[in-house]
Structures are given as C-alpha cells and as structure tokens.
Short mmCIF file of C-alpha atoms in Angstrom, two decimals:
data_model
loop_
_atom_site.label_atom_id
_atom_site.label_comp_id
_atom_site.label_asym_id
_atom_site.label_seq_id
_atom_site.Cartn_x
_atom_site.Cartn_y
_atom_site.Cartn_z
CA MET A 550 56.51 105.94 40.03
CA LYS A 551 55.73 109.51 40.86
CA ASN A 552 54.15 110.53 44.18
CA ILE A 553 51.43 113.15 44.48
CA ASP A 554 52.94 116.37 45.71
CA PHE A 555 50.98 118.75 47.91
CA ASN A 556 54.03 120.18 49.66
CA GLU A 557 52.35 123.50 50.32
CA PRO A 558 49.40 123.33 52.74
CA ILE A 559 46.34 124.15 50.70
CA GLU A 560 42.71 124.46 51.59
CA TYR A 561 41.26 122.90 48.47
CA PRO A 562 43.96 120.75 46.84
CA LYS A 563 43.85 120.53 43.08
CA ARG A 564 44.34 117.44 41.03
CA SER A 565 47.97 116.58 40.47
CA SER A 566 48.72 114.77 37.25
CA THR A 567 51.34 112.07 37.06
CA SER A 568 52.96 110.28 34.19
CA ASN A 569 51.52 107.06 32.84
CA MET A 570 52.79 103.99 34.57
CA MET A 571 52.65 100.27 33.91
CA GLN A 572 51.28 100.93 30.43
CA ASN A 573 49.77 97.77 28.89
CA ASP A 574 50.11 95.96 32.20
CA LEU A 575 47.36 94.77 34.49
CA TYR A 576 46.76 98.28 35.73
CA ALA A 577 47.84 101.32 33.75
CA PRO A 578 46.41 104.44 35.39
CA SER A 579 46.59 107.82 33.75
CA ASP A 580 46.64 109.28 37.27
CA THR A 581 47.57 107.84 40.62
CA SER A 582 45.21 108.35 43.52
CA HIS A 583 44.78 111.83 44.94
CA LEU A 584 43.03 113.33 47.92
CA SER A 585 41.08 116.57 48.19
CA ILE A 586 38.42 118.29 50.29
CA ARG A 587 34.89 117.71 49.01
CA ASP A 588 33.14 119.79 51.68
CA VAL A 589 33.62 120.83 55.30
CA TRP A 590 33.22 117.24 56.54
CA GLN A 591 34.28 114.96 53.68
CA VAL A 592 37.60 114.06 52.08
CA GLU A 593 37.52 112.65 48.57
CA GLY A 594 39.98 110.53 46.65
CA SER A 595 39.94 108.91 43.24
CA LEU A 596 41.66 106.25 41.22
CA ASP A 597 41.67 105.86 37.43
CA ILE A 598 41.82 102.26 36.22
CA THR A 599 42.79 100.95 32.80
CA PRO A 600 42.51 97.14 32.80
CA LEU A 601 45.08 94.92 31.13
CA GLY A 602 44.73 94.79 27.35
CA ALA A 603 41.83 97.24 27.36
CA HIS A 604 43.15 99.11 24.31
CA GLU A 605 44.42 96.07 22.42
CA GLY A 606 41.97 95.02 19.71
CA ASP A 607 43.08 91.38 19.55
CA GLN A 608 42.12 90.56 23.13
CA LYS A 609 38.59 89.40 23.95
CA GLN A 610 38.77 90.17 27.66
CA SER A 611 40.79 92.39 29.97
CA GLY A 612 41.08 92.56 33.73
CA ALA A 613 42.48 94.33 36.77
CA LYS A 614 43.21 93.57 40.42
CA ILE A 615 43.82 96.47 42.78
CA THR A 616 44.03 96.49 46.57
CA GLN A 617 43.84 99.71 48.56
CA GLU A 618 44.55 99.76 52.30
CA PHE A 619 43.79 102.82 54.42
CA PHE A 620 45.47 103.34 57.80
CA LEU A 621 43.76 106.19 59.62
CA PHE A 622 45.50 107.48 62.77
CA ILE A 623 43.00 109.29 65.04
CA PRO A 624 44.31 111.28 68.07
CA ALA A 625 43.21 109.62 71.32
CA SER A 626 41.89 112.98 72.53
CA LEU A 627 39.00 112.62 70.08
CA HIS A 628 37.89 109.46 71.95
CA VAL A 629 37.31 107.29 68.90
CA THR A 630 37.31 103.70 70.21
CA ASN A 631 35.60 100.41 69.46
CA HIS A 632 32.94 101.46 72.00
CA THR A 633 32.17 104.81 70.32
CA TYR A 634 32.78 103.98 66.66
CA SER A 635 31.55 100.72 65.16
CA LYS A 636 31.94 98.93 61.86
CA GLU A 637 28.39 100.04 61.01
CA ASP A 638 29.35 103.69 61.69
CA PHE A 639 32.27 103.46 59.27
CA TYR A 640 30.23 102.01 56.42
CA GLN A 641 27.69 104.80 56.87
CA ASP A 642 30.50 107.39 56.67
CA ARG A 643 32.30 106.02 53.62
CA THR A 644 31.15 106.19 49.99
CA ASN A 645 32.42 104.17 47.02
CA LEU A 646 31.50 105.06 43.43
CA LEU A 647 32.69 103.34 40.27
CA ARG A 648 31.83 104.41 36.72
CA PHE A 649 33.28 104.34 33.24
CA LYS A 650 35.70 107.11 32.37
CA THR A 651 34.68 109.34 29.49
CA PRO A 652 36.11 107.91 26.22
CA GLN A 653 39.15 109.81 24.97
CA ILE A 654 37.95 111.20 21.63
CA THR A 655 39.18 114.63 20.58
CA LEU A 656 36.83 117.27 19.17
CA GLU A 657 38.45 116.83 15.78
CA GLU A 658 37.85 113.07 15.95
CA LEU A 659 34.26 113.70 16.97
CA LEU A 660 33.71 115.69 13.78
CA SER A 661 35.38 113.14 11.50
CA HIS A 662 32.76 111.40 9.35
CA GLY A 663 34.96 108.33 9.01
CA ASN A 664 35.43 107.81 12.74
CA SER A 665 33.29 104.87 13.87
CA SER A 666 33.91 105.73 17.51
CA SER A 667 32.30 109.17 17.21
CA PRO A 668 28.76 109.43 18.64
CA PHE A 669 27.88 111.59 15.63
CA THR A 670 28.79 108.74 13.25
CA ARG A 671 26.97 106.19 15.38
CA ILE A 672 23.77 108.26 15.51
CA GLU A 673 23.84 108.84 11.75
CA GLU A 674 24.12 105.08 11.23
CA LEU A 675 21.24 104.45 13.64
CA LEU A 676 19.04 106.93 11.75
CA GLY A 677 19.27 104.65 8.72
CA ILE A 678 17.65 101.77 10.64
CA PRO A 679 13.84 101.48 11.02
CA GLN A 680 12.70 103.08 14.26
CA ASN A 681 12.07 100.97 17.36
CA GLU A 682 12.53 101.31 21.10
CA GLU A 683 16.09 99.93 21.07
CA ILE A 684 17.19 102.35 18.32
CA GLU A 685 15.77 105.28 20.29
CA LYS A 686 17.54 104.08 23.44
CA SER A 687 20.85 103.79 21.57
CA ILE A 688 20.51 107.29 20.10
CA ASN A 689 19.81 108.77 23.53
CA ASN A 690 22.81 106.94 24.97
CA GLU A 691 25.08 108.27 22.20
CA LEU A 692 23.80 111.82 22.82
CA LYS A 693 24.70 111.59 26.51
CA LEU A 694 28.10 110.17 25.63
CA LEU A 695 28.62 113.09 23.25
CA ALA A 696 27.85 115.56 26.04
CA ASN A 697 30.44 113.96 28.34
CA ILE A 698 33.10 113.85 25.62
CA VAL A 699 32.69 117.53 24.71
CA ARG A 700 32.91 118.65 28.34
CA SER A 701 35.87 116.37 29.07
CA GLN A 702 37.84 117.42 25.98
CA PHE A 703 37.27 121.15 26.50
CA ARG A 704 38.25 120.89 30.17
CA ASP A 705 41.34 118.75 29.54
CA GLN A 706 42.62 120.91 26.68
CA MET A 707 42.15 124.08 28.73
CA GLU A 708 44.05 122.49 31.63
CA GLU A 709 46.86 121.56 29.25
CA LEU A 710 47.06 125.14 27.96
CA LEU A 711 47.08 126.50 31.51
CA HIS A 712 50.00 124.31 32.55
CA ASN A 713 52.05 123.84 29.42
CA GLY A 714 50.52 126.16 26.85
CA LYS A 715 52.42 127.96 24.10
CA HIS A 716 50.77 130.39 21.69
CA VAL A 717 47.76 130.29 24.02
CA ASN A 718 45.58 132.81 22.16
CA ASP A 719 45.83 130.92 18.87
CA ALA A 720 45.22 127.58 20.59
CA VAL A 721 42.15 128.91 22.41
CA LEU A 722 40.69 130.33 19.19
CA LYS A 723 41.22 127.00 17.44
CA LEU A 724 39.56 125.16 20.32
CA ILE A 725 36.57 127.53 20.27
CA GLU A 726 36.22 127.01 16.51
CA SER A 727 36.11 123.23 17.05
CA LEU A 728 33.40 123.75 19.67
CA LYS A 729 31.37 125.81 17.18
CA GLN A 730 31.65 123.01 14.60
CA VAL A 731 30.46 120.47 17.17
CA ARG A 732 27.46 122.66 18.02
CA LEU A 733 26.69 123.12 14.30
CA ARG A 734 26.84 119.34 13.72
CA LEU A 735 24.51 118.80 16.68
CA SER A 736 22.06 121.36 15.27
CA GLN A 737 22.10 119.57 11.89
CA LEU A 738 21.50 116.27 13.66
CA GLU A 739 18.50 117.77 15.46
CA GLN A 740 17.01 118.88 12.13
CA GLU A 741 17.46 115.42 10.61
CA ILE A 742 15.87 113.68 13.62
CA GLU A 743 12.95 116.10 13.47
CA ALA A 744 12.55 115.47 9.73
CA ARG A 745 12.44 111.70 10.32
CA GLU A 746 9.61 112.24 12.84
CA PHE A 747 11.29 110.61 15.79
CA PRO A 748 9.41 110.86 19.11
CA ALA A 749 9.52 114.29 20.80
CA ARG A 750 11.49 112.84 23.72
CA VAL A 751 14.53 112.34 21.43
CA LEU A 752 14.46 116.05 20.58
CA GLU A 753 14.15 116.81 24.30
CA HIS A 754 17.32 114.77 24.86
CA ILE A 755 19.12 116.91 22.27
CA HIS A 756 17.97 120.09 24.02
CA HIS A 757 19.24 118.74 27.36
CA VAL A 758 22.59 117.92 25.72
CA GLU A 759 22.83 121.42 24.23
CA GLU A 760 22.07 123.02 27.60
CA PHE A 761 24.53 120.74 29.40
CA ILE A 762 27.30 121.59 26.92
CA SER A 763 26.53 125.32 27.15
CA ARG A 764 26.65 125.39 30.95
CA SER A 765 29.82 123.27 31.02
CA VAL A 766 31.60 125.41 28.42
CA GLN A 767 30.69 128.62 30.25
CA LYS A 768 31.98 127.32 33.61
CA ILE A 769 35.23 126.02 32.16
CA ALA A 770 35.77 129.19 30.09
CA LEU A 771 35.22 131.47 33.10
CA HIS A 772 37.40 129.38 35.38
CA SER A 773 40.21 129.28 32.80
CA TYR A 774 39.87 133.01 32.06
CA LEU A 775 40.40 133.83 35.76
CA GLN A 776 43.33 131.41 36.04
CA PHE A 777 45.01 132.99 33.02
CA LEU A 778 44.48 136.42 34.63
CA ASP A 779 46.28 135.16 37.74
CA LYS A 780 49.20 134.31 35.45
CA GLY A 781 49.14 137.80 33.94
CA MET A 782 47.45 136.76 30.69
CA LYS A 783 44.12 138.15 29.51
CA ILE A 784 42.49 135.73 27.05
CA SER A 785 39.55 137.82 25.84
CA ALA A 786 38.22 134.99 23.65
CA LEU A 787 37.35 132.98 26.78
CA GLU A 788 35.45 135.90 28.31
CA GLU A 789 33.54 136.40 25.06
CA LEU A 790 32.79 132.66 24.87
CA ALA A 791 31.31 132.66 28.39
CA ILE A 792 29.17 135.71 27.57
CA SER A 793 27.87 134.20 24.33
CA GLU A 794 26.93 130.94 26.09
CA LYS A 795 25.05 132.82 28.79
CA ARG A 796 23.28 134.98 26.20
CA MET A 797 22.24 131.91 24.23
CA ARG A 798 20.62 130.28 27.28
CA VAL A 799 18.82 133.50 28.17
CA GLU A 800 17.31 133.57 24.67
CA GLU A 801 16.73 129.82 24.17
CA TYR A 802 15.77 128.64 27.67
CA GLY A 803 14.60 131.81 29.41
CA GLU A 804 17.47 131.71 31.91
CA PRO A 805 17.64 134.90 34.05
CA LYS A 806 20.37 137.39 33.17
CA ASP A 807 21.07 138.60 36.70
CA TYR A 808 20.96 136.19 39.64
CA ALA A 809 21.13 139.05 42.15
CA SER A 810 17.49 139.90 41.41
CA LEU A 811 16.26 136.34 42.15
CA ASN A 812 14.63 135.32 45.41
CA GLU A 813 16.02 132.41 47.47
CA GLU A 814 13.72 129.83 45.90
CA GLN A 815 14.71 130.90 42.38
CA LYS A 816 18.40 130.80 43.31
CA GLU A 817 18.00 127.22 44.53
CA GLU A 818 16.88 126.25 41.05
CA VAL A 819 20.27 127.19 39.53
CA LEU A 820 22.37 124.48 41.19
CA TYR A 821 19.44 122.07 41.31
CA ARG A 822 19.15 122.17 37.51
CA ASP A 823 22.93 121.83 37.19
CA GLY A 824 22.69 118.66 39.25
CA LEU A 825 19.88 117.25 37.13
CA LEU A 826 21.78 117.91 33.89
CA ASN A 827 24.93 116.29 35.32
CA LYS A 828 22.98 113.18 36.33
CA PHE A 829 21.37 113.11 32.90
CA ALA A 830 24.73 113.15 31.08
CA LEU A 831 26.57 110.82 33.49
CA SER A 832 23.87 108.16 33.25
CA ALA A 833 25.65 106.95 30.07
CA LEU A 834 28.73 106.13 32.16
CA LEU A 835 27.17 104.73 35.32
CA LEU A 836 27.38 101.10 36.43
CA SER A 837 24.83 99.13 38.42
CA THR A 838 25.85 97.45 41.67
CA LYS A 839 24.53 94.68 43.90
CA ARG A 840 25.83 94.71 47.46
CA SER A 841 25.79 91.87 50.00
CA SER A 842 27.31 91.49 53.47
CA PHE A 843 29.13 88.56 55.04
CA VAL A 844 26.15 88.01 57.37
CA GLN A 845 23.74 87.95 54.43
CA LYS A 846 25.87 85.42 52.52
CA TYR A 847 27.18 83.24 55.35
CA GLY A 848 25.04 84.11 58.40
CA GLN A 849 23.09 80.84 58.23
CA LEU A 850 26.31 78.84 57.91
CA THR A 851 27.92 80.45 60.98
CA ALA A 852 24.69 79.94 62.94
CA SER A 853 24.66 76.26 61.93
CA ILE A 854 28.30 75.78 62.98
CA ALA A 855 27.61 77.41 66.35
CA ALA A 856 24.50 75.27 66.87
CA GLY A 857 26.43 72.12 65.94
CA VAL A 858 29.23 72.84 68.43
CA ALA A 859 26.72 73.62 71.19
CA MET A 860 24.76 70.44 70.53
CA SER A 861 27.98 68.41 70.55
CA ILE A 862 28.73 69.71 74.05
CA TYR A 863 25.21 68.85 75.20
CA LEU A 864 25.28 65.34 73.75
CA GLY A 865 28.79 64.84 75.10
CA PHE A 866 27.39 65.28 78.59
CA PHE A 867 25.03 62.33 78.09
CA PHE A 868 27.78 60.14 76.66
CA TRP A 869 29.83 61.00 79.74
CA ARG A 870 26.94 59.92 81.99
CA GLY A 871 26.78 56.66 80.07
CA ALA A 872 23.61 54.65 80.39
CA PHE A 873 22.63 56.05 83.81
CA LEU A 874 19.10 57.29 84.21
CA ILE A 875 18.23 60.68 85.63
CA ASP A 876 17.32 59.27 89.07
CA SER A 877 18.31 62.10 91.38
CA LEU A 878 17.54 65.78 91.86
CA TRP A 879 21.15 66.95 91.41
CA LEU A 880 21.46 65.13 88.10
CA LEU A 881 18.21 66.72 86.91
CA LEU A 882 19.52 70.17 87.85
CA LEU A 883 22.86 69.48 86.18
CA THR A 884 21.13 68.39 82.97
CA THR A 885 19.01 71.56 82.96
CA LEU A 886 22.12 73.70 83.51
CA VAL A 887 23.96 72.04 80.62
CA TYR A 888 20.91 72.62 78.39
CA VAL A 889 20.88 76.32 79.28
CA LEU A 890 24.64 76.57 78.72
CA LYS A 891 24.18 74.94 75.30
CA ASP A 892 22.10 77.88 74.13
CA ARG A 893 24.53 80.40 75.58
CA VAL A 894 27.47 78.62 73.89
CA LYS A 895 25.57 78.65 70.59
CA ASP A 896 24.80 82.39 70.76
CA THR A 897 28.34 83.28 71.90
CA LEU A 898 29.97 81.21 69.16
CA LYS A 899 27.63 82.68 66.54
CA ASN A 900 28.54 86.24 67.54
CA LEU A 901 32.27 85.48 67.72
CA LEU A 902 32.27 83.81 64.32
CA GLN A 903 30.45 86.73 62.69
CA GLN A 904 32.62 89.36 64.43
CA HIS A 905 36.00 87.77 63.75
CA ALA A 906 35.24 86.23 60.37
CA GLY A 907 35.82 89.73 58.99
CA GLU A 908 39.53 89.22 59.59
CA TRP A 909 39.49 86.51 56.92
CA PHE A 910 36.47 87.46 54.81
CA ASP A 911 35.09 90.70 53.37
CA ASP A 912 32.47 92.61 55.37
CA PHE A 913 30.75 93.53 52.11
CA GLU A 914 31.06 92.43 48.51
CA THR A 915 29.64 94.70 45.80
CA GLU A 916 29.01 93.12 42.43
CA ILE A 917 29.64 95.48 39.47
CA ILE A 918 27.16 95.10 36.63
CA GLY A 919 27.59 96.57 33.14
CA PRO A 920 24.98 98.30 30.94
CA ASP A 921 24.02 95.03 29.24
CA GLY A 922 23.58 93.23 32.57
CA GLN A 923 26.90 91.36 32.43
CA LYS A 924 29.02 91.00 35.58
CA LEU A 925 32.20 93.08 35.28
CA GLY A 926 33.75 92.33 38.66
CA PHE A 927 33.39 93.17 42.32
CA ILE A 928 34.60 95.38 45.18
CA GLY A 929 35.35 93.63 48.48
CA GLU A 930 35.58 95.70 51.68
CA HIS A 931 36.85 95.05 55.19
CA PHE A 932 37.13 97.35 58.24
CA HIS A 933 38.28 97.05 61.85
CA LEU A 934 40.12 98.93 64.56
CA LEU A 935 43.74 97.85 64.45
CA ASP A 936 46.03 97.28 67.41
CA PRO A 937 49.03 99.64 66.82
CA ALA A 938 51.34 96.77 67.77
CA ARG A 939 50.13 94.90 64.67
CA LEU A 940 50.98 97.69 62.23
CA PRO A 941 53.29 96.63 59.36
CA GLU A 942 56.86 97.92 59.68
CA GLU A 943 56.67 99.99 56.50
CA ILE A 944 53.52 101.74 57.77
CA ILE A 945 55.21 102.55 61.10
CA ARG A 946 58.23 103.91 59.24
CA ILE A 947 56.08 106.18 57.05
CA ARG A 948 54.02 107.29 60.04
CA ASN A 949 57.20 108.39 61.82
CA GLN A 950 58.46 110.42 58.86
CA GLY A 951 57.89 114.13 58.59
CA PRO A 952 58.56 117.38 60.43
CA GLU A 953 56.95 116.38 63.74
CA SER A 954 59.01 116.99 66.84
CA LEU A 955 60.37 114.14 68.95
CA LEU A 956 57.87 115.08 71.66
CA ALA A 957 54.97 114.68 69.22
CA LYS A 958 56.27 111.27 68.14
CA VAL A 959 56.66 110.00 71.69
CA LEU A 960 53.44 111.43 73.14
CA ARG A 961 50.86 110.63 70.51
CA PRO A 962 48.42 107.93 71.64
CA GLU A 963 46.27 107.16 68.63
CA THR A 964 43.43 104.92 67.53
CA VAL A 965 44.20 103.18 64.24
CA LEU A 966 41.36 102.46 61.84
CA TYR A 967 42.08 99.97 59.08
CA TYR A 968 40.05 99.73 55.88
CA LYS A 969 40.88 97.38 53.02
CA LYS A 970 39.27 97.48 49.59
CA ARG A 971 39.82 94.96 46.80
CA ILE A 972 38.77 95.83 43.26
CA GLN A 973 38.69 93.05 40.69
CA LEU A 974 37.51 93.61 37.12
CA HIS A 975 36.97 91.25 34.21
CA ILE A 976 35.94 93.28 31.19
CA PRO A 977 34.48 91.57 28.10
CA LYS A 978 35.01 93.69 24.97
CA THR A 979 31.56 93.40 23.53
CA GLY A 980 28.49 95.58 23.02
CA VAL A 981 28.54 99.00 24.68
CA LEU A 982 31.97 98.33 26.18
CA GLU A 983 33.72 98.83 22.85
CA ARG A 984 34.71 102.43 23.68
CA ARG A 985 34.43 102.31 27.47
CA PHE A 986 37.49 100.49 28.76
CA ASP A 987 38.69 102.76 31.55
CA PHE A 988 37.13 103.20 34.97
CA HIS A 989 36.97 106.06 37.43
CA HIS A 990 36.75 105.06 41.10
CA LEU A 991 35.72 107.75 43.58
CA TYR A 992 35.77 107.27 47.36
CA ARG A 993 34.78 109.60 50.19
CA LEU A 994 34.97 109.57 53.97
CA ASN A 995 32.86 111.74 56.28
CA LEU A 996 34.87 112.80 59.36
CA SER A 997 32.02 114.35 61.35
CA GLU A 998 31.71 111.33 63.69
CA PHE A 999 35.39 111.70 64.66
CA LEU A 1000 34.96 115.33 65.68
CA LYS A 1001 31.93 115.08 67.97
CA LYS A 1002 34.12 115.25 71.07
CA ALA A 1003 36.59 117.83 69.76
CA SER A 1004 37.23 121.01 71.75
CA ASN A 1005 36.05 124.43 70.59
CA ALA A 1006 37.62 125.61 67.34
CA PHE A 1007 39.20 128.58 69.19
CA GLU A 1008 40.42 128.77 72.77
CA PRO A 1009 41.40 131.89 74.76
CA SER A 1010 45.09 131.96 75.67
CA LEU A 1011 47.07 134.45 77.78
CA LEU A 1012 50.18 135.69 75.96
CA ILE A 1013 53.02 137.86 77.25
CA ASN A 1014 55.41 140.03 75.27
CA PRO A 1015 58.94 139.52 76.70
CA ASP A 1016 60.08 142.98 75.50
CA ASP A 1017 57.57 145.17 77.29
CA GLY A 1018 55.81 142.69 79.58
CA SER A 1019 52.39 143.40 78.03
CA ILE A 1020 49.79 140.68 78.51
CA THR A 1021 47.09 139.94 75.96
CA CYS A 1022 44.35 137.35 75.63
CA GLU A 1023 44.13 135.87 72.15
CA GLU A 1024 41.70 133.40 70.62
CA LEU A 1025 44.02 130.72 69.19
CA PRO A 1026 42.90 127.94 66.85
CA LYS A 1027 42.62 124.45 68.34
CA VAL A 1028 43.37 121.82 65.69
CA TYR A 1029 43.86 118.06 65.49
CA HIS A 1030 46.00 116.09 63.06
CA ILE A 1031 44.45 112.97 61.55
CA ASN A 1032 47.08 111.07 59.59
CA LEU A 1033 46.13 108.89 56.65
CA ILE A 1034 48.42 106.39 54.93
CA ILE A 1035 47.16 104.78 51.71
CA ARG A 1036 48.87 101.63 50.45
CA THR A 1037 47.81 100.77 46.88
CA THR A 1038 48.87 97.49 45.25
CA TRP A 1039 48.40 96.74 41.56
CA GLN A 1040 48.57 93.00 40.88
CA ARG A 1041 50.29 92.14 37.61
CA ARG A 1042 50.70 88.82 35.83
CA GLU A 1043 53.89 87.80 37.59
CA SER A 1044 54.55 90.63 40.02
CA SER A 1045 52.93 93.58 41.75
CA ASP A 1046 53.52 97.34 42.06
CA LEU A 1047 53.14 99.34 45.23
CA LEU A 1048 52.38 102.99 45.95
CA LEU A 1049 52.50 104.43 49.49
CA GLU A 1050 51.07 107.89 50.23
CA ARG A 1051 50.69 109.81 53.46
CA PHE A 1052 48.39 112.74 54.09
CA ARG A 1053 47.79 114.88 57.15
CA LEU A 1054 44.21 116.08 57.61
CA VAL A 1055 44.19 119.24 59.72
CA VAL A 1056 40.76 119.44 61.37
CA ASN A 1057 38.93 121.25 64.14
CA ARG A 1058 35.48 121.03 65.70
CA ASP A 1059 33.98 122.84 62.69
CA GLY A 1060 35.36 120.43 60.08
CA ILE A 1061 38.31 120.00 57.72
CA MET A 1062 40.69 122.97 57.44
CA ARG A 1063 43.23 121.65 54.93
CA ILE A 1064 45.07 118.60 53.64
CA GLU A 1065 48.86 118.35 53.66
CA SER A 1066 50.93 115.78 51.82
CA ILE A 1067 53.85 114.30 53.74
CA THR A 1068 56.60 113.19 51.37
#
C-alpha cells in the first residue's frame, strides 16, 4: 500500500496517484485519499470507491464498507474547547459529497459504432424508438454523460503524457484528432435529432454539451501547454487547440475576445457560466440523499425512557410510604418536592441520553439514493471532542513522529477533535447503474472557526546581528500547526485493510498557508 507523498511543503498540493490496490476485493480504489487546499479557509480530501464485484458481469450486486476516522489536533492557544466549539459547529463546517465517477470509456471507444457502452451508440438506438418524455430524458442524460467522459479522458490522457509521456508531440496530435472526430460525430447527431423534429430543448442540450466540451478542452490544453513549457517542451498543437476553441465560441456563442475590456459585472458572468455548465454536466453523475439525525430518529424513544425512569422514582416514593395518607404538612411538602425532582430527573436523563448516545450511535445518517430511486447505501457520521488520554496507541505513535523538537513534543497542549464516518454501499447492477459502478467521495472542512482567536498574521520582533551588533525590527509570520491523522479502514469479506496518513496544516489568522505530509 503506497502512502501519499507531499514531502515538499506546497501551497496548493496536487493530486498524487497511487497504484491500484485490493483489486476485485470489497474496496479497490484507483487512488487513495488525498488532501489539498480548496480555498483560504477550506481543506479538501477525496476517496475513490470501487465496490466489490462492480466490474464482474456475473454478479447481480456489489458492495463496499469503508470507515474513515479523523483525529484533528488543535493547539490549545487557539482556545477550541467544548465550550467554544460544539457538535453543531462542526457539522456546519464540514461538507460530504458523493457522486458516481465518470465511466472509463476512451475516446476511441466512444467513437466505436459497436460499443454498447458509448453514449453515441445509446442515443442512436434511442432515436429509433417513438418519441416520448422518457426517451427525451434518456437522450439528455446520455449527452451529459458524453460531456463528462470527453473532459475526463482528455484530462487524464494529458496528465499521463505530462508524467510518463514519450513521443509527446505525436501523442498530442493523435489525441486532438480523436477530439475532432468526437465533435464531428456530435455535430452529425445534432443534425439527425433536428431532422427527426425532436423538441428544441434537446438541441439546446447539445449546444450546452458542445460549449462545455469546448471550455473544458481549452482549459486543459492551456494548463498542459504551460506545464510542458515548465519542462522545457513547447507543444504548439496545444496552444493552437486552445486558440481554435476560443475562436469557435466567439463566433458561435458571441463570447468576448478580450476580457480586459469587460466591466466587473461582465467579468462575473465568465465564472458564473462555467459553474452553470459544470452543474449541467455533473447532474448525470449526482446522487440524491436523505439525511436524518439521532434526535430525529430516536428522540421520542430517549424522552420516553427518561420519563419512565423519572416516574419510577416518583411512584417508588409512594410505595416506600406504604398505605399512609398524606396527613401532615411535612409529608405534603416532601411529596411536592419529589414531584418537582421527577421532572428535573426526566429532563436531565433525556439530555444525557441524547448527548452520550452519540458514543454508541451515529449523530447523522445520510441515505444514498440512486437515479431510479433505489437505496444504494448510507453514510453514518459521529463527532466529539476526545480526551487525549483515550487516544489509540497507534495514533499517539504517529502523532509523535516527524521532525518536531523534543520541546515541541513535551509542551504542546492540544484539543483533539474526533470525527468518524462510515460509508456502506450496496449497488444493484440494473438500469442506469450498468456503466456507473465507481464512486467519488469528496469531503471538506472549513477551519475559519478554529482561527477566530488566533494572533495577528505578522508580529514585530526585535532582532540583533551578533557580528556588528545592529538591531532591527522585523515583521515575522505567526503560524499555528494543526495536525490531522486520517485512519481509513476497508472492510473485506474475511479481513480488513488499513491506511494511516498524517498531514500538518500550517495556518495563520488569515487562513491556510500550506499542507505538509508527514511520512
């Protein structure tokens, strides 16, 4: 099992690929988890999931069980405690997203007329069926899937050429030719749909797909062109491809040539439209969810248990008094006091049950629902502040590894946040799931709440030069180290596999500076 390696401190870590592991087992990821900076406040990680038997045609159902545990070590100087940071705060700061991964179909396979997995082939088959609402919906879904596949394949093949490429110029030209053939096939499909007098909204979908592909190809081509330049290679075909895509959108969609001449409102439209097109294409891969909390599911039960215990105490008092009547003032007062205490006992027990039940039950359970409405599994989540004395030995050992000085290890009071996430999937291989076996899980955490009480990002410090005795006042950066250990467990049929990763988040009052991997 290969660990992610970010040995060099980097401001925006790039994805690090790892070899396939546990192939054909319960969990066979193409990548292990990785962590990067999403923006100044948020860190982002992801996990790719291939359920057991997902690519084996003779199995009717596949599944996966993954548990991820996050141990977050916050310096005590940031004053993050159970009084300043609650369970509700954490669930507002974290984000979980789960969607299908884009099907792995090469551009050549896309163009193959005999390939039943190709959206082109599927759409052509659908065109031979009498029109109805379901046929139109299926065509639109295939078009969106096509857009995702083209972007994914172009990006992945360019990344492969950047890292391991030989005869790069020839390979790039071949890839660009495949792209041209895909665009030609899409244009022919548009003409056929128009000839069959499908509703105008289907043609609008094709135009959105064409624009999405054009924008994606231009971005990837430009990015790759600059990366090749950094390696001392000028791939002119990529520059020409980006120019031709831009020129096409200027002519077809009226896109401005020069953004420098736009006002602020017009500039806002550029990224806004990018976002809309991304949402349009990704809608073919999204999953629906239904979230419920422990209180929503079991709140009435815990309240009933608390009420039952309190009433038992109250009734016990009368059994203790036996058959005596309330014939004195002190007995009347005592009875009233016990009645009042009954309500207090009920409320206290109810709160304790709901607060501590999280140690045995999930805080939230999110049901995952597929495109056809079938239940595919769930994500269970649990969070609490953890007493450092209760940390597992292996977590303590990993926390103590690294280049920190002995002083830092001894004098480092920390608050430990513990978050556990269970992902369980049961995937029926029917309907739209025929080509969508793999899942992409994205999670984010916003650190802004942790940094509210941080010192200024720079502090003035008096420095002296020992050679000439000169004294200067310098503004030195004030940073904090938030350590994160991720323990991921993949449950297999008869055993389990474990991956432990440690990251150091270097932060200051203004946000995240960089992420370092501690190996």
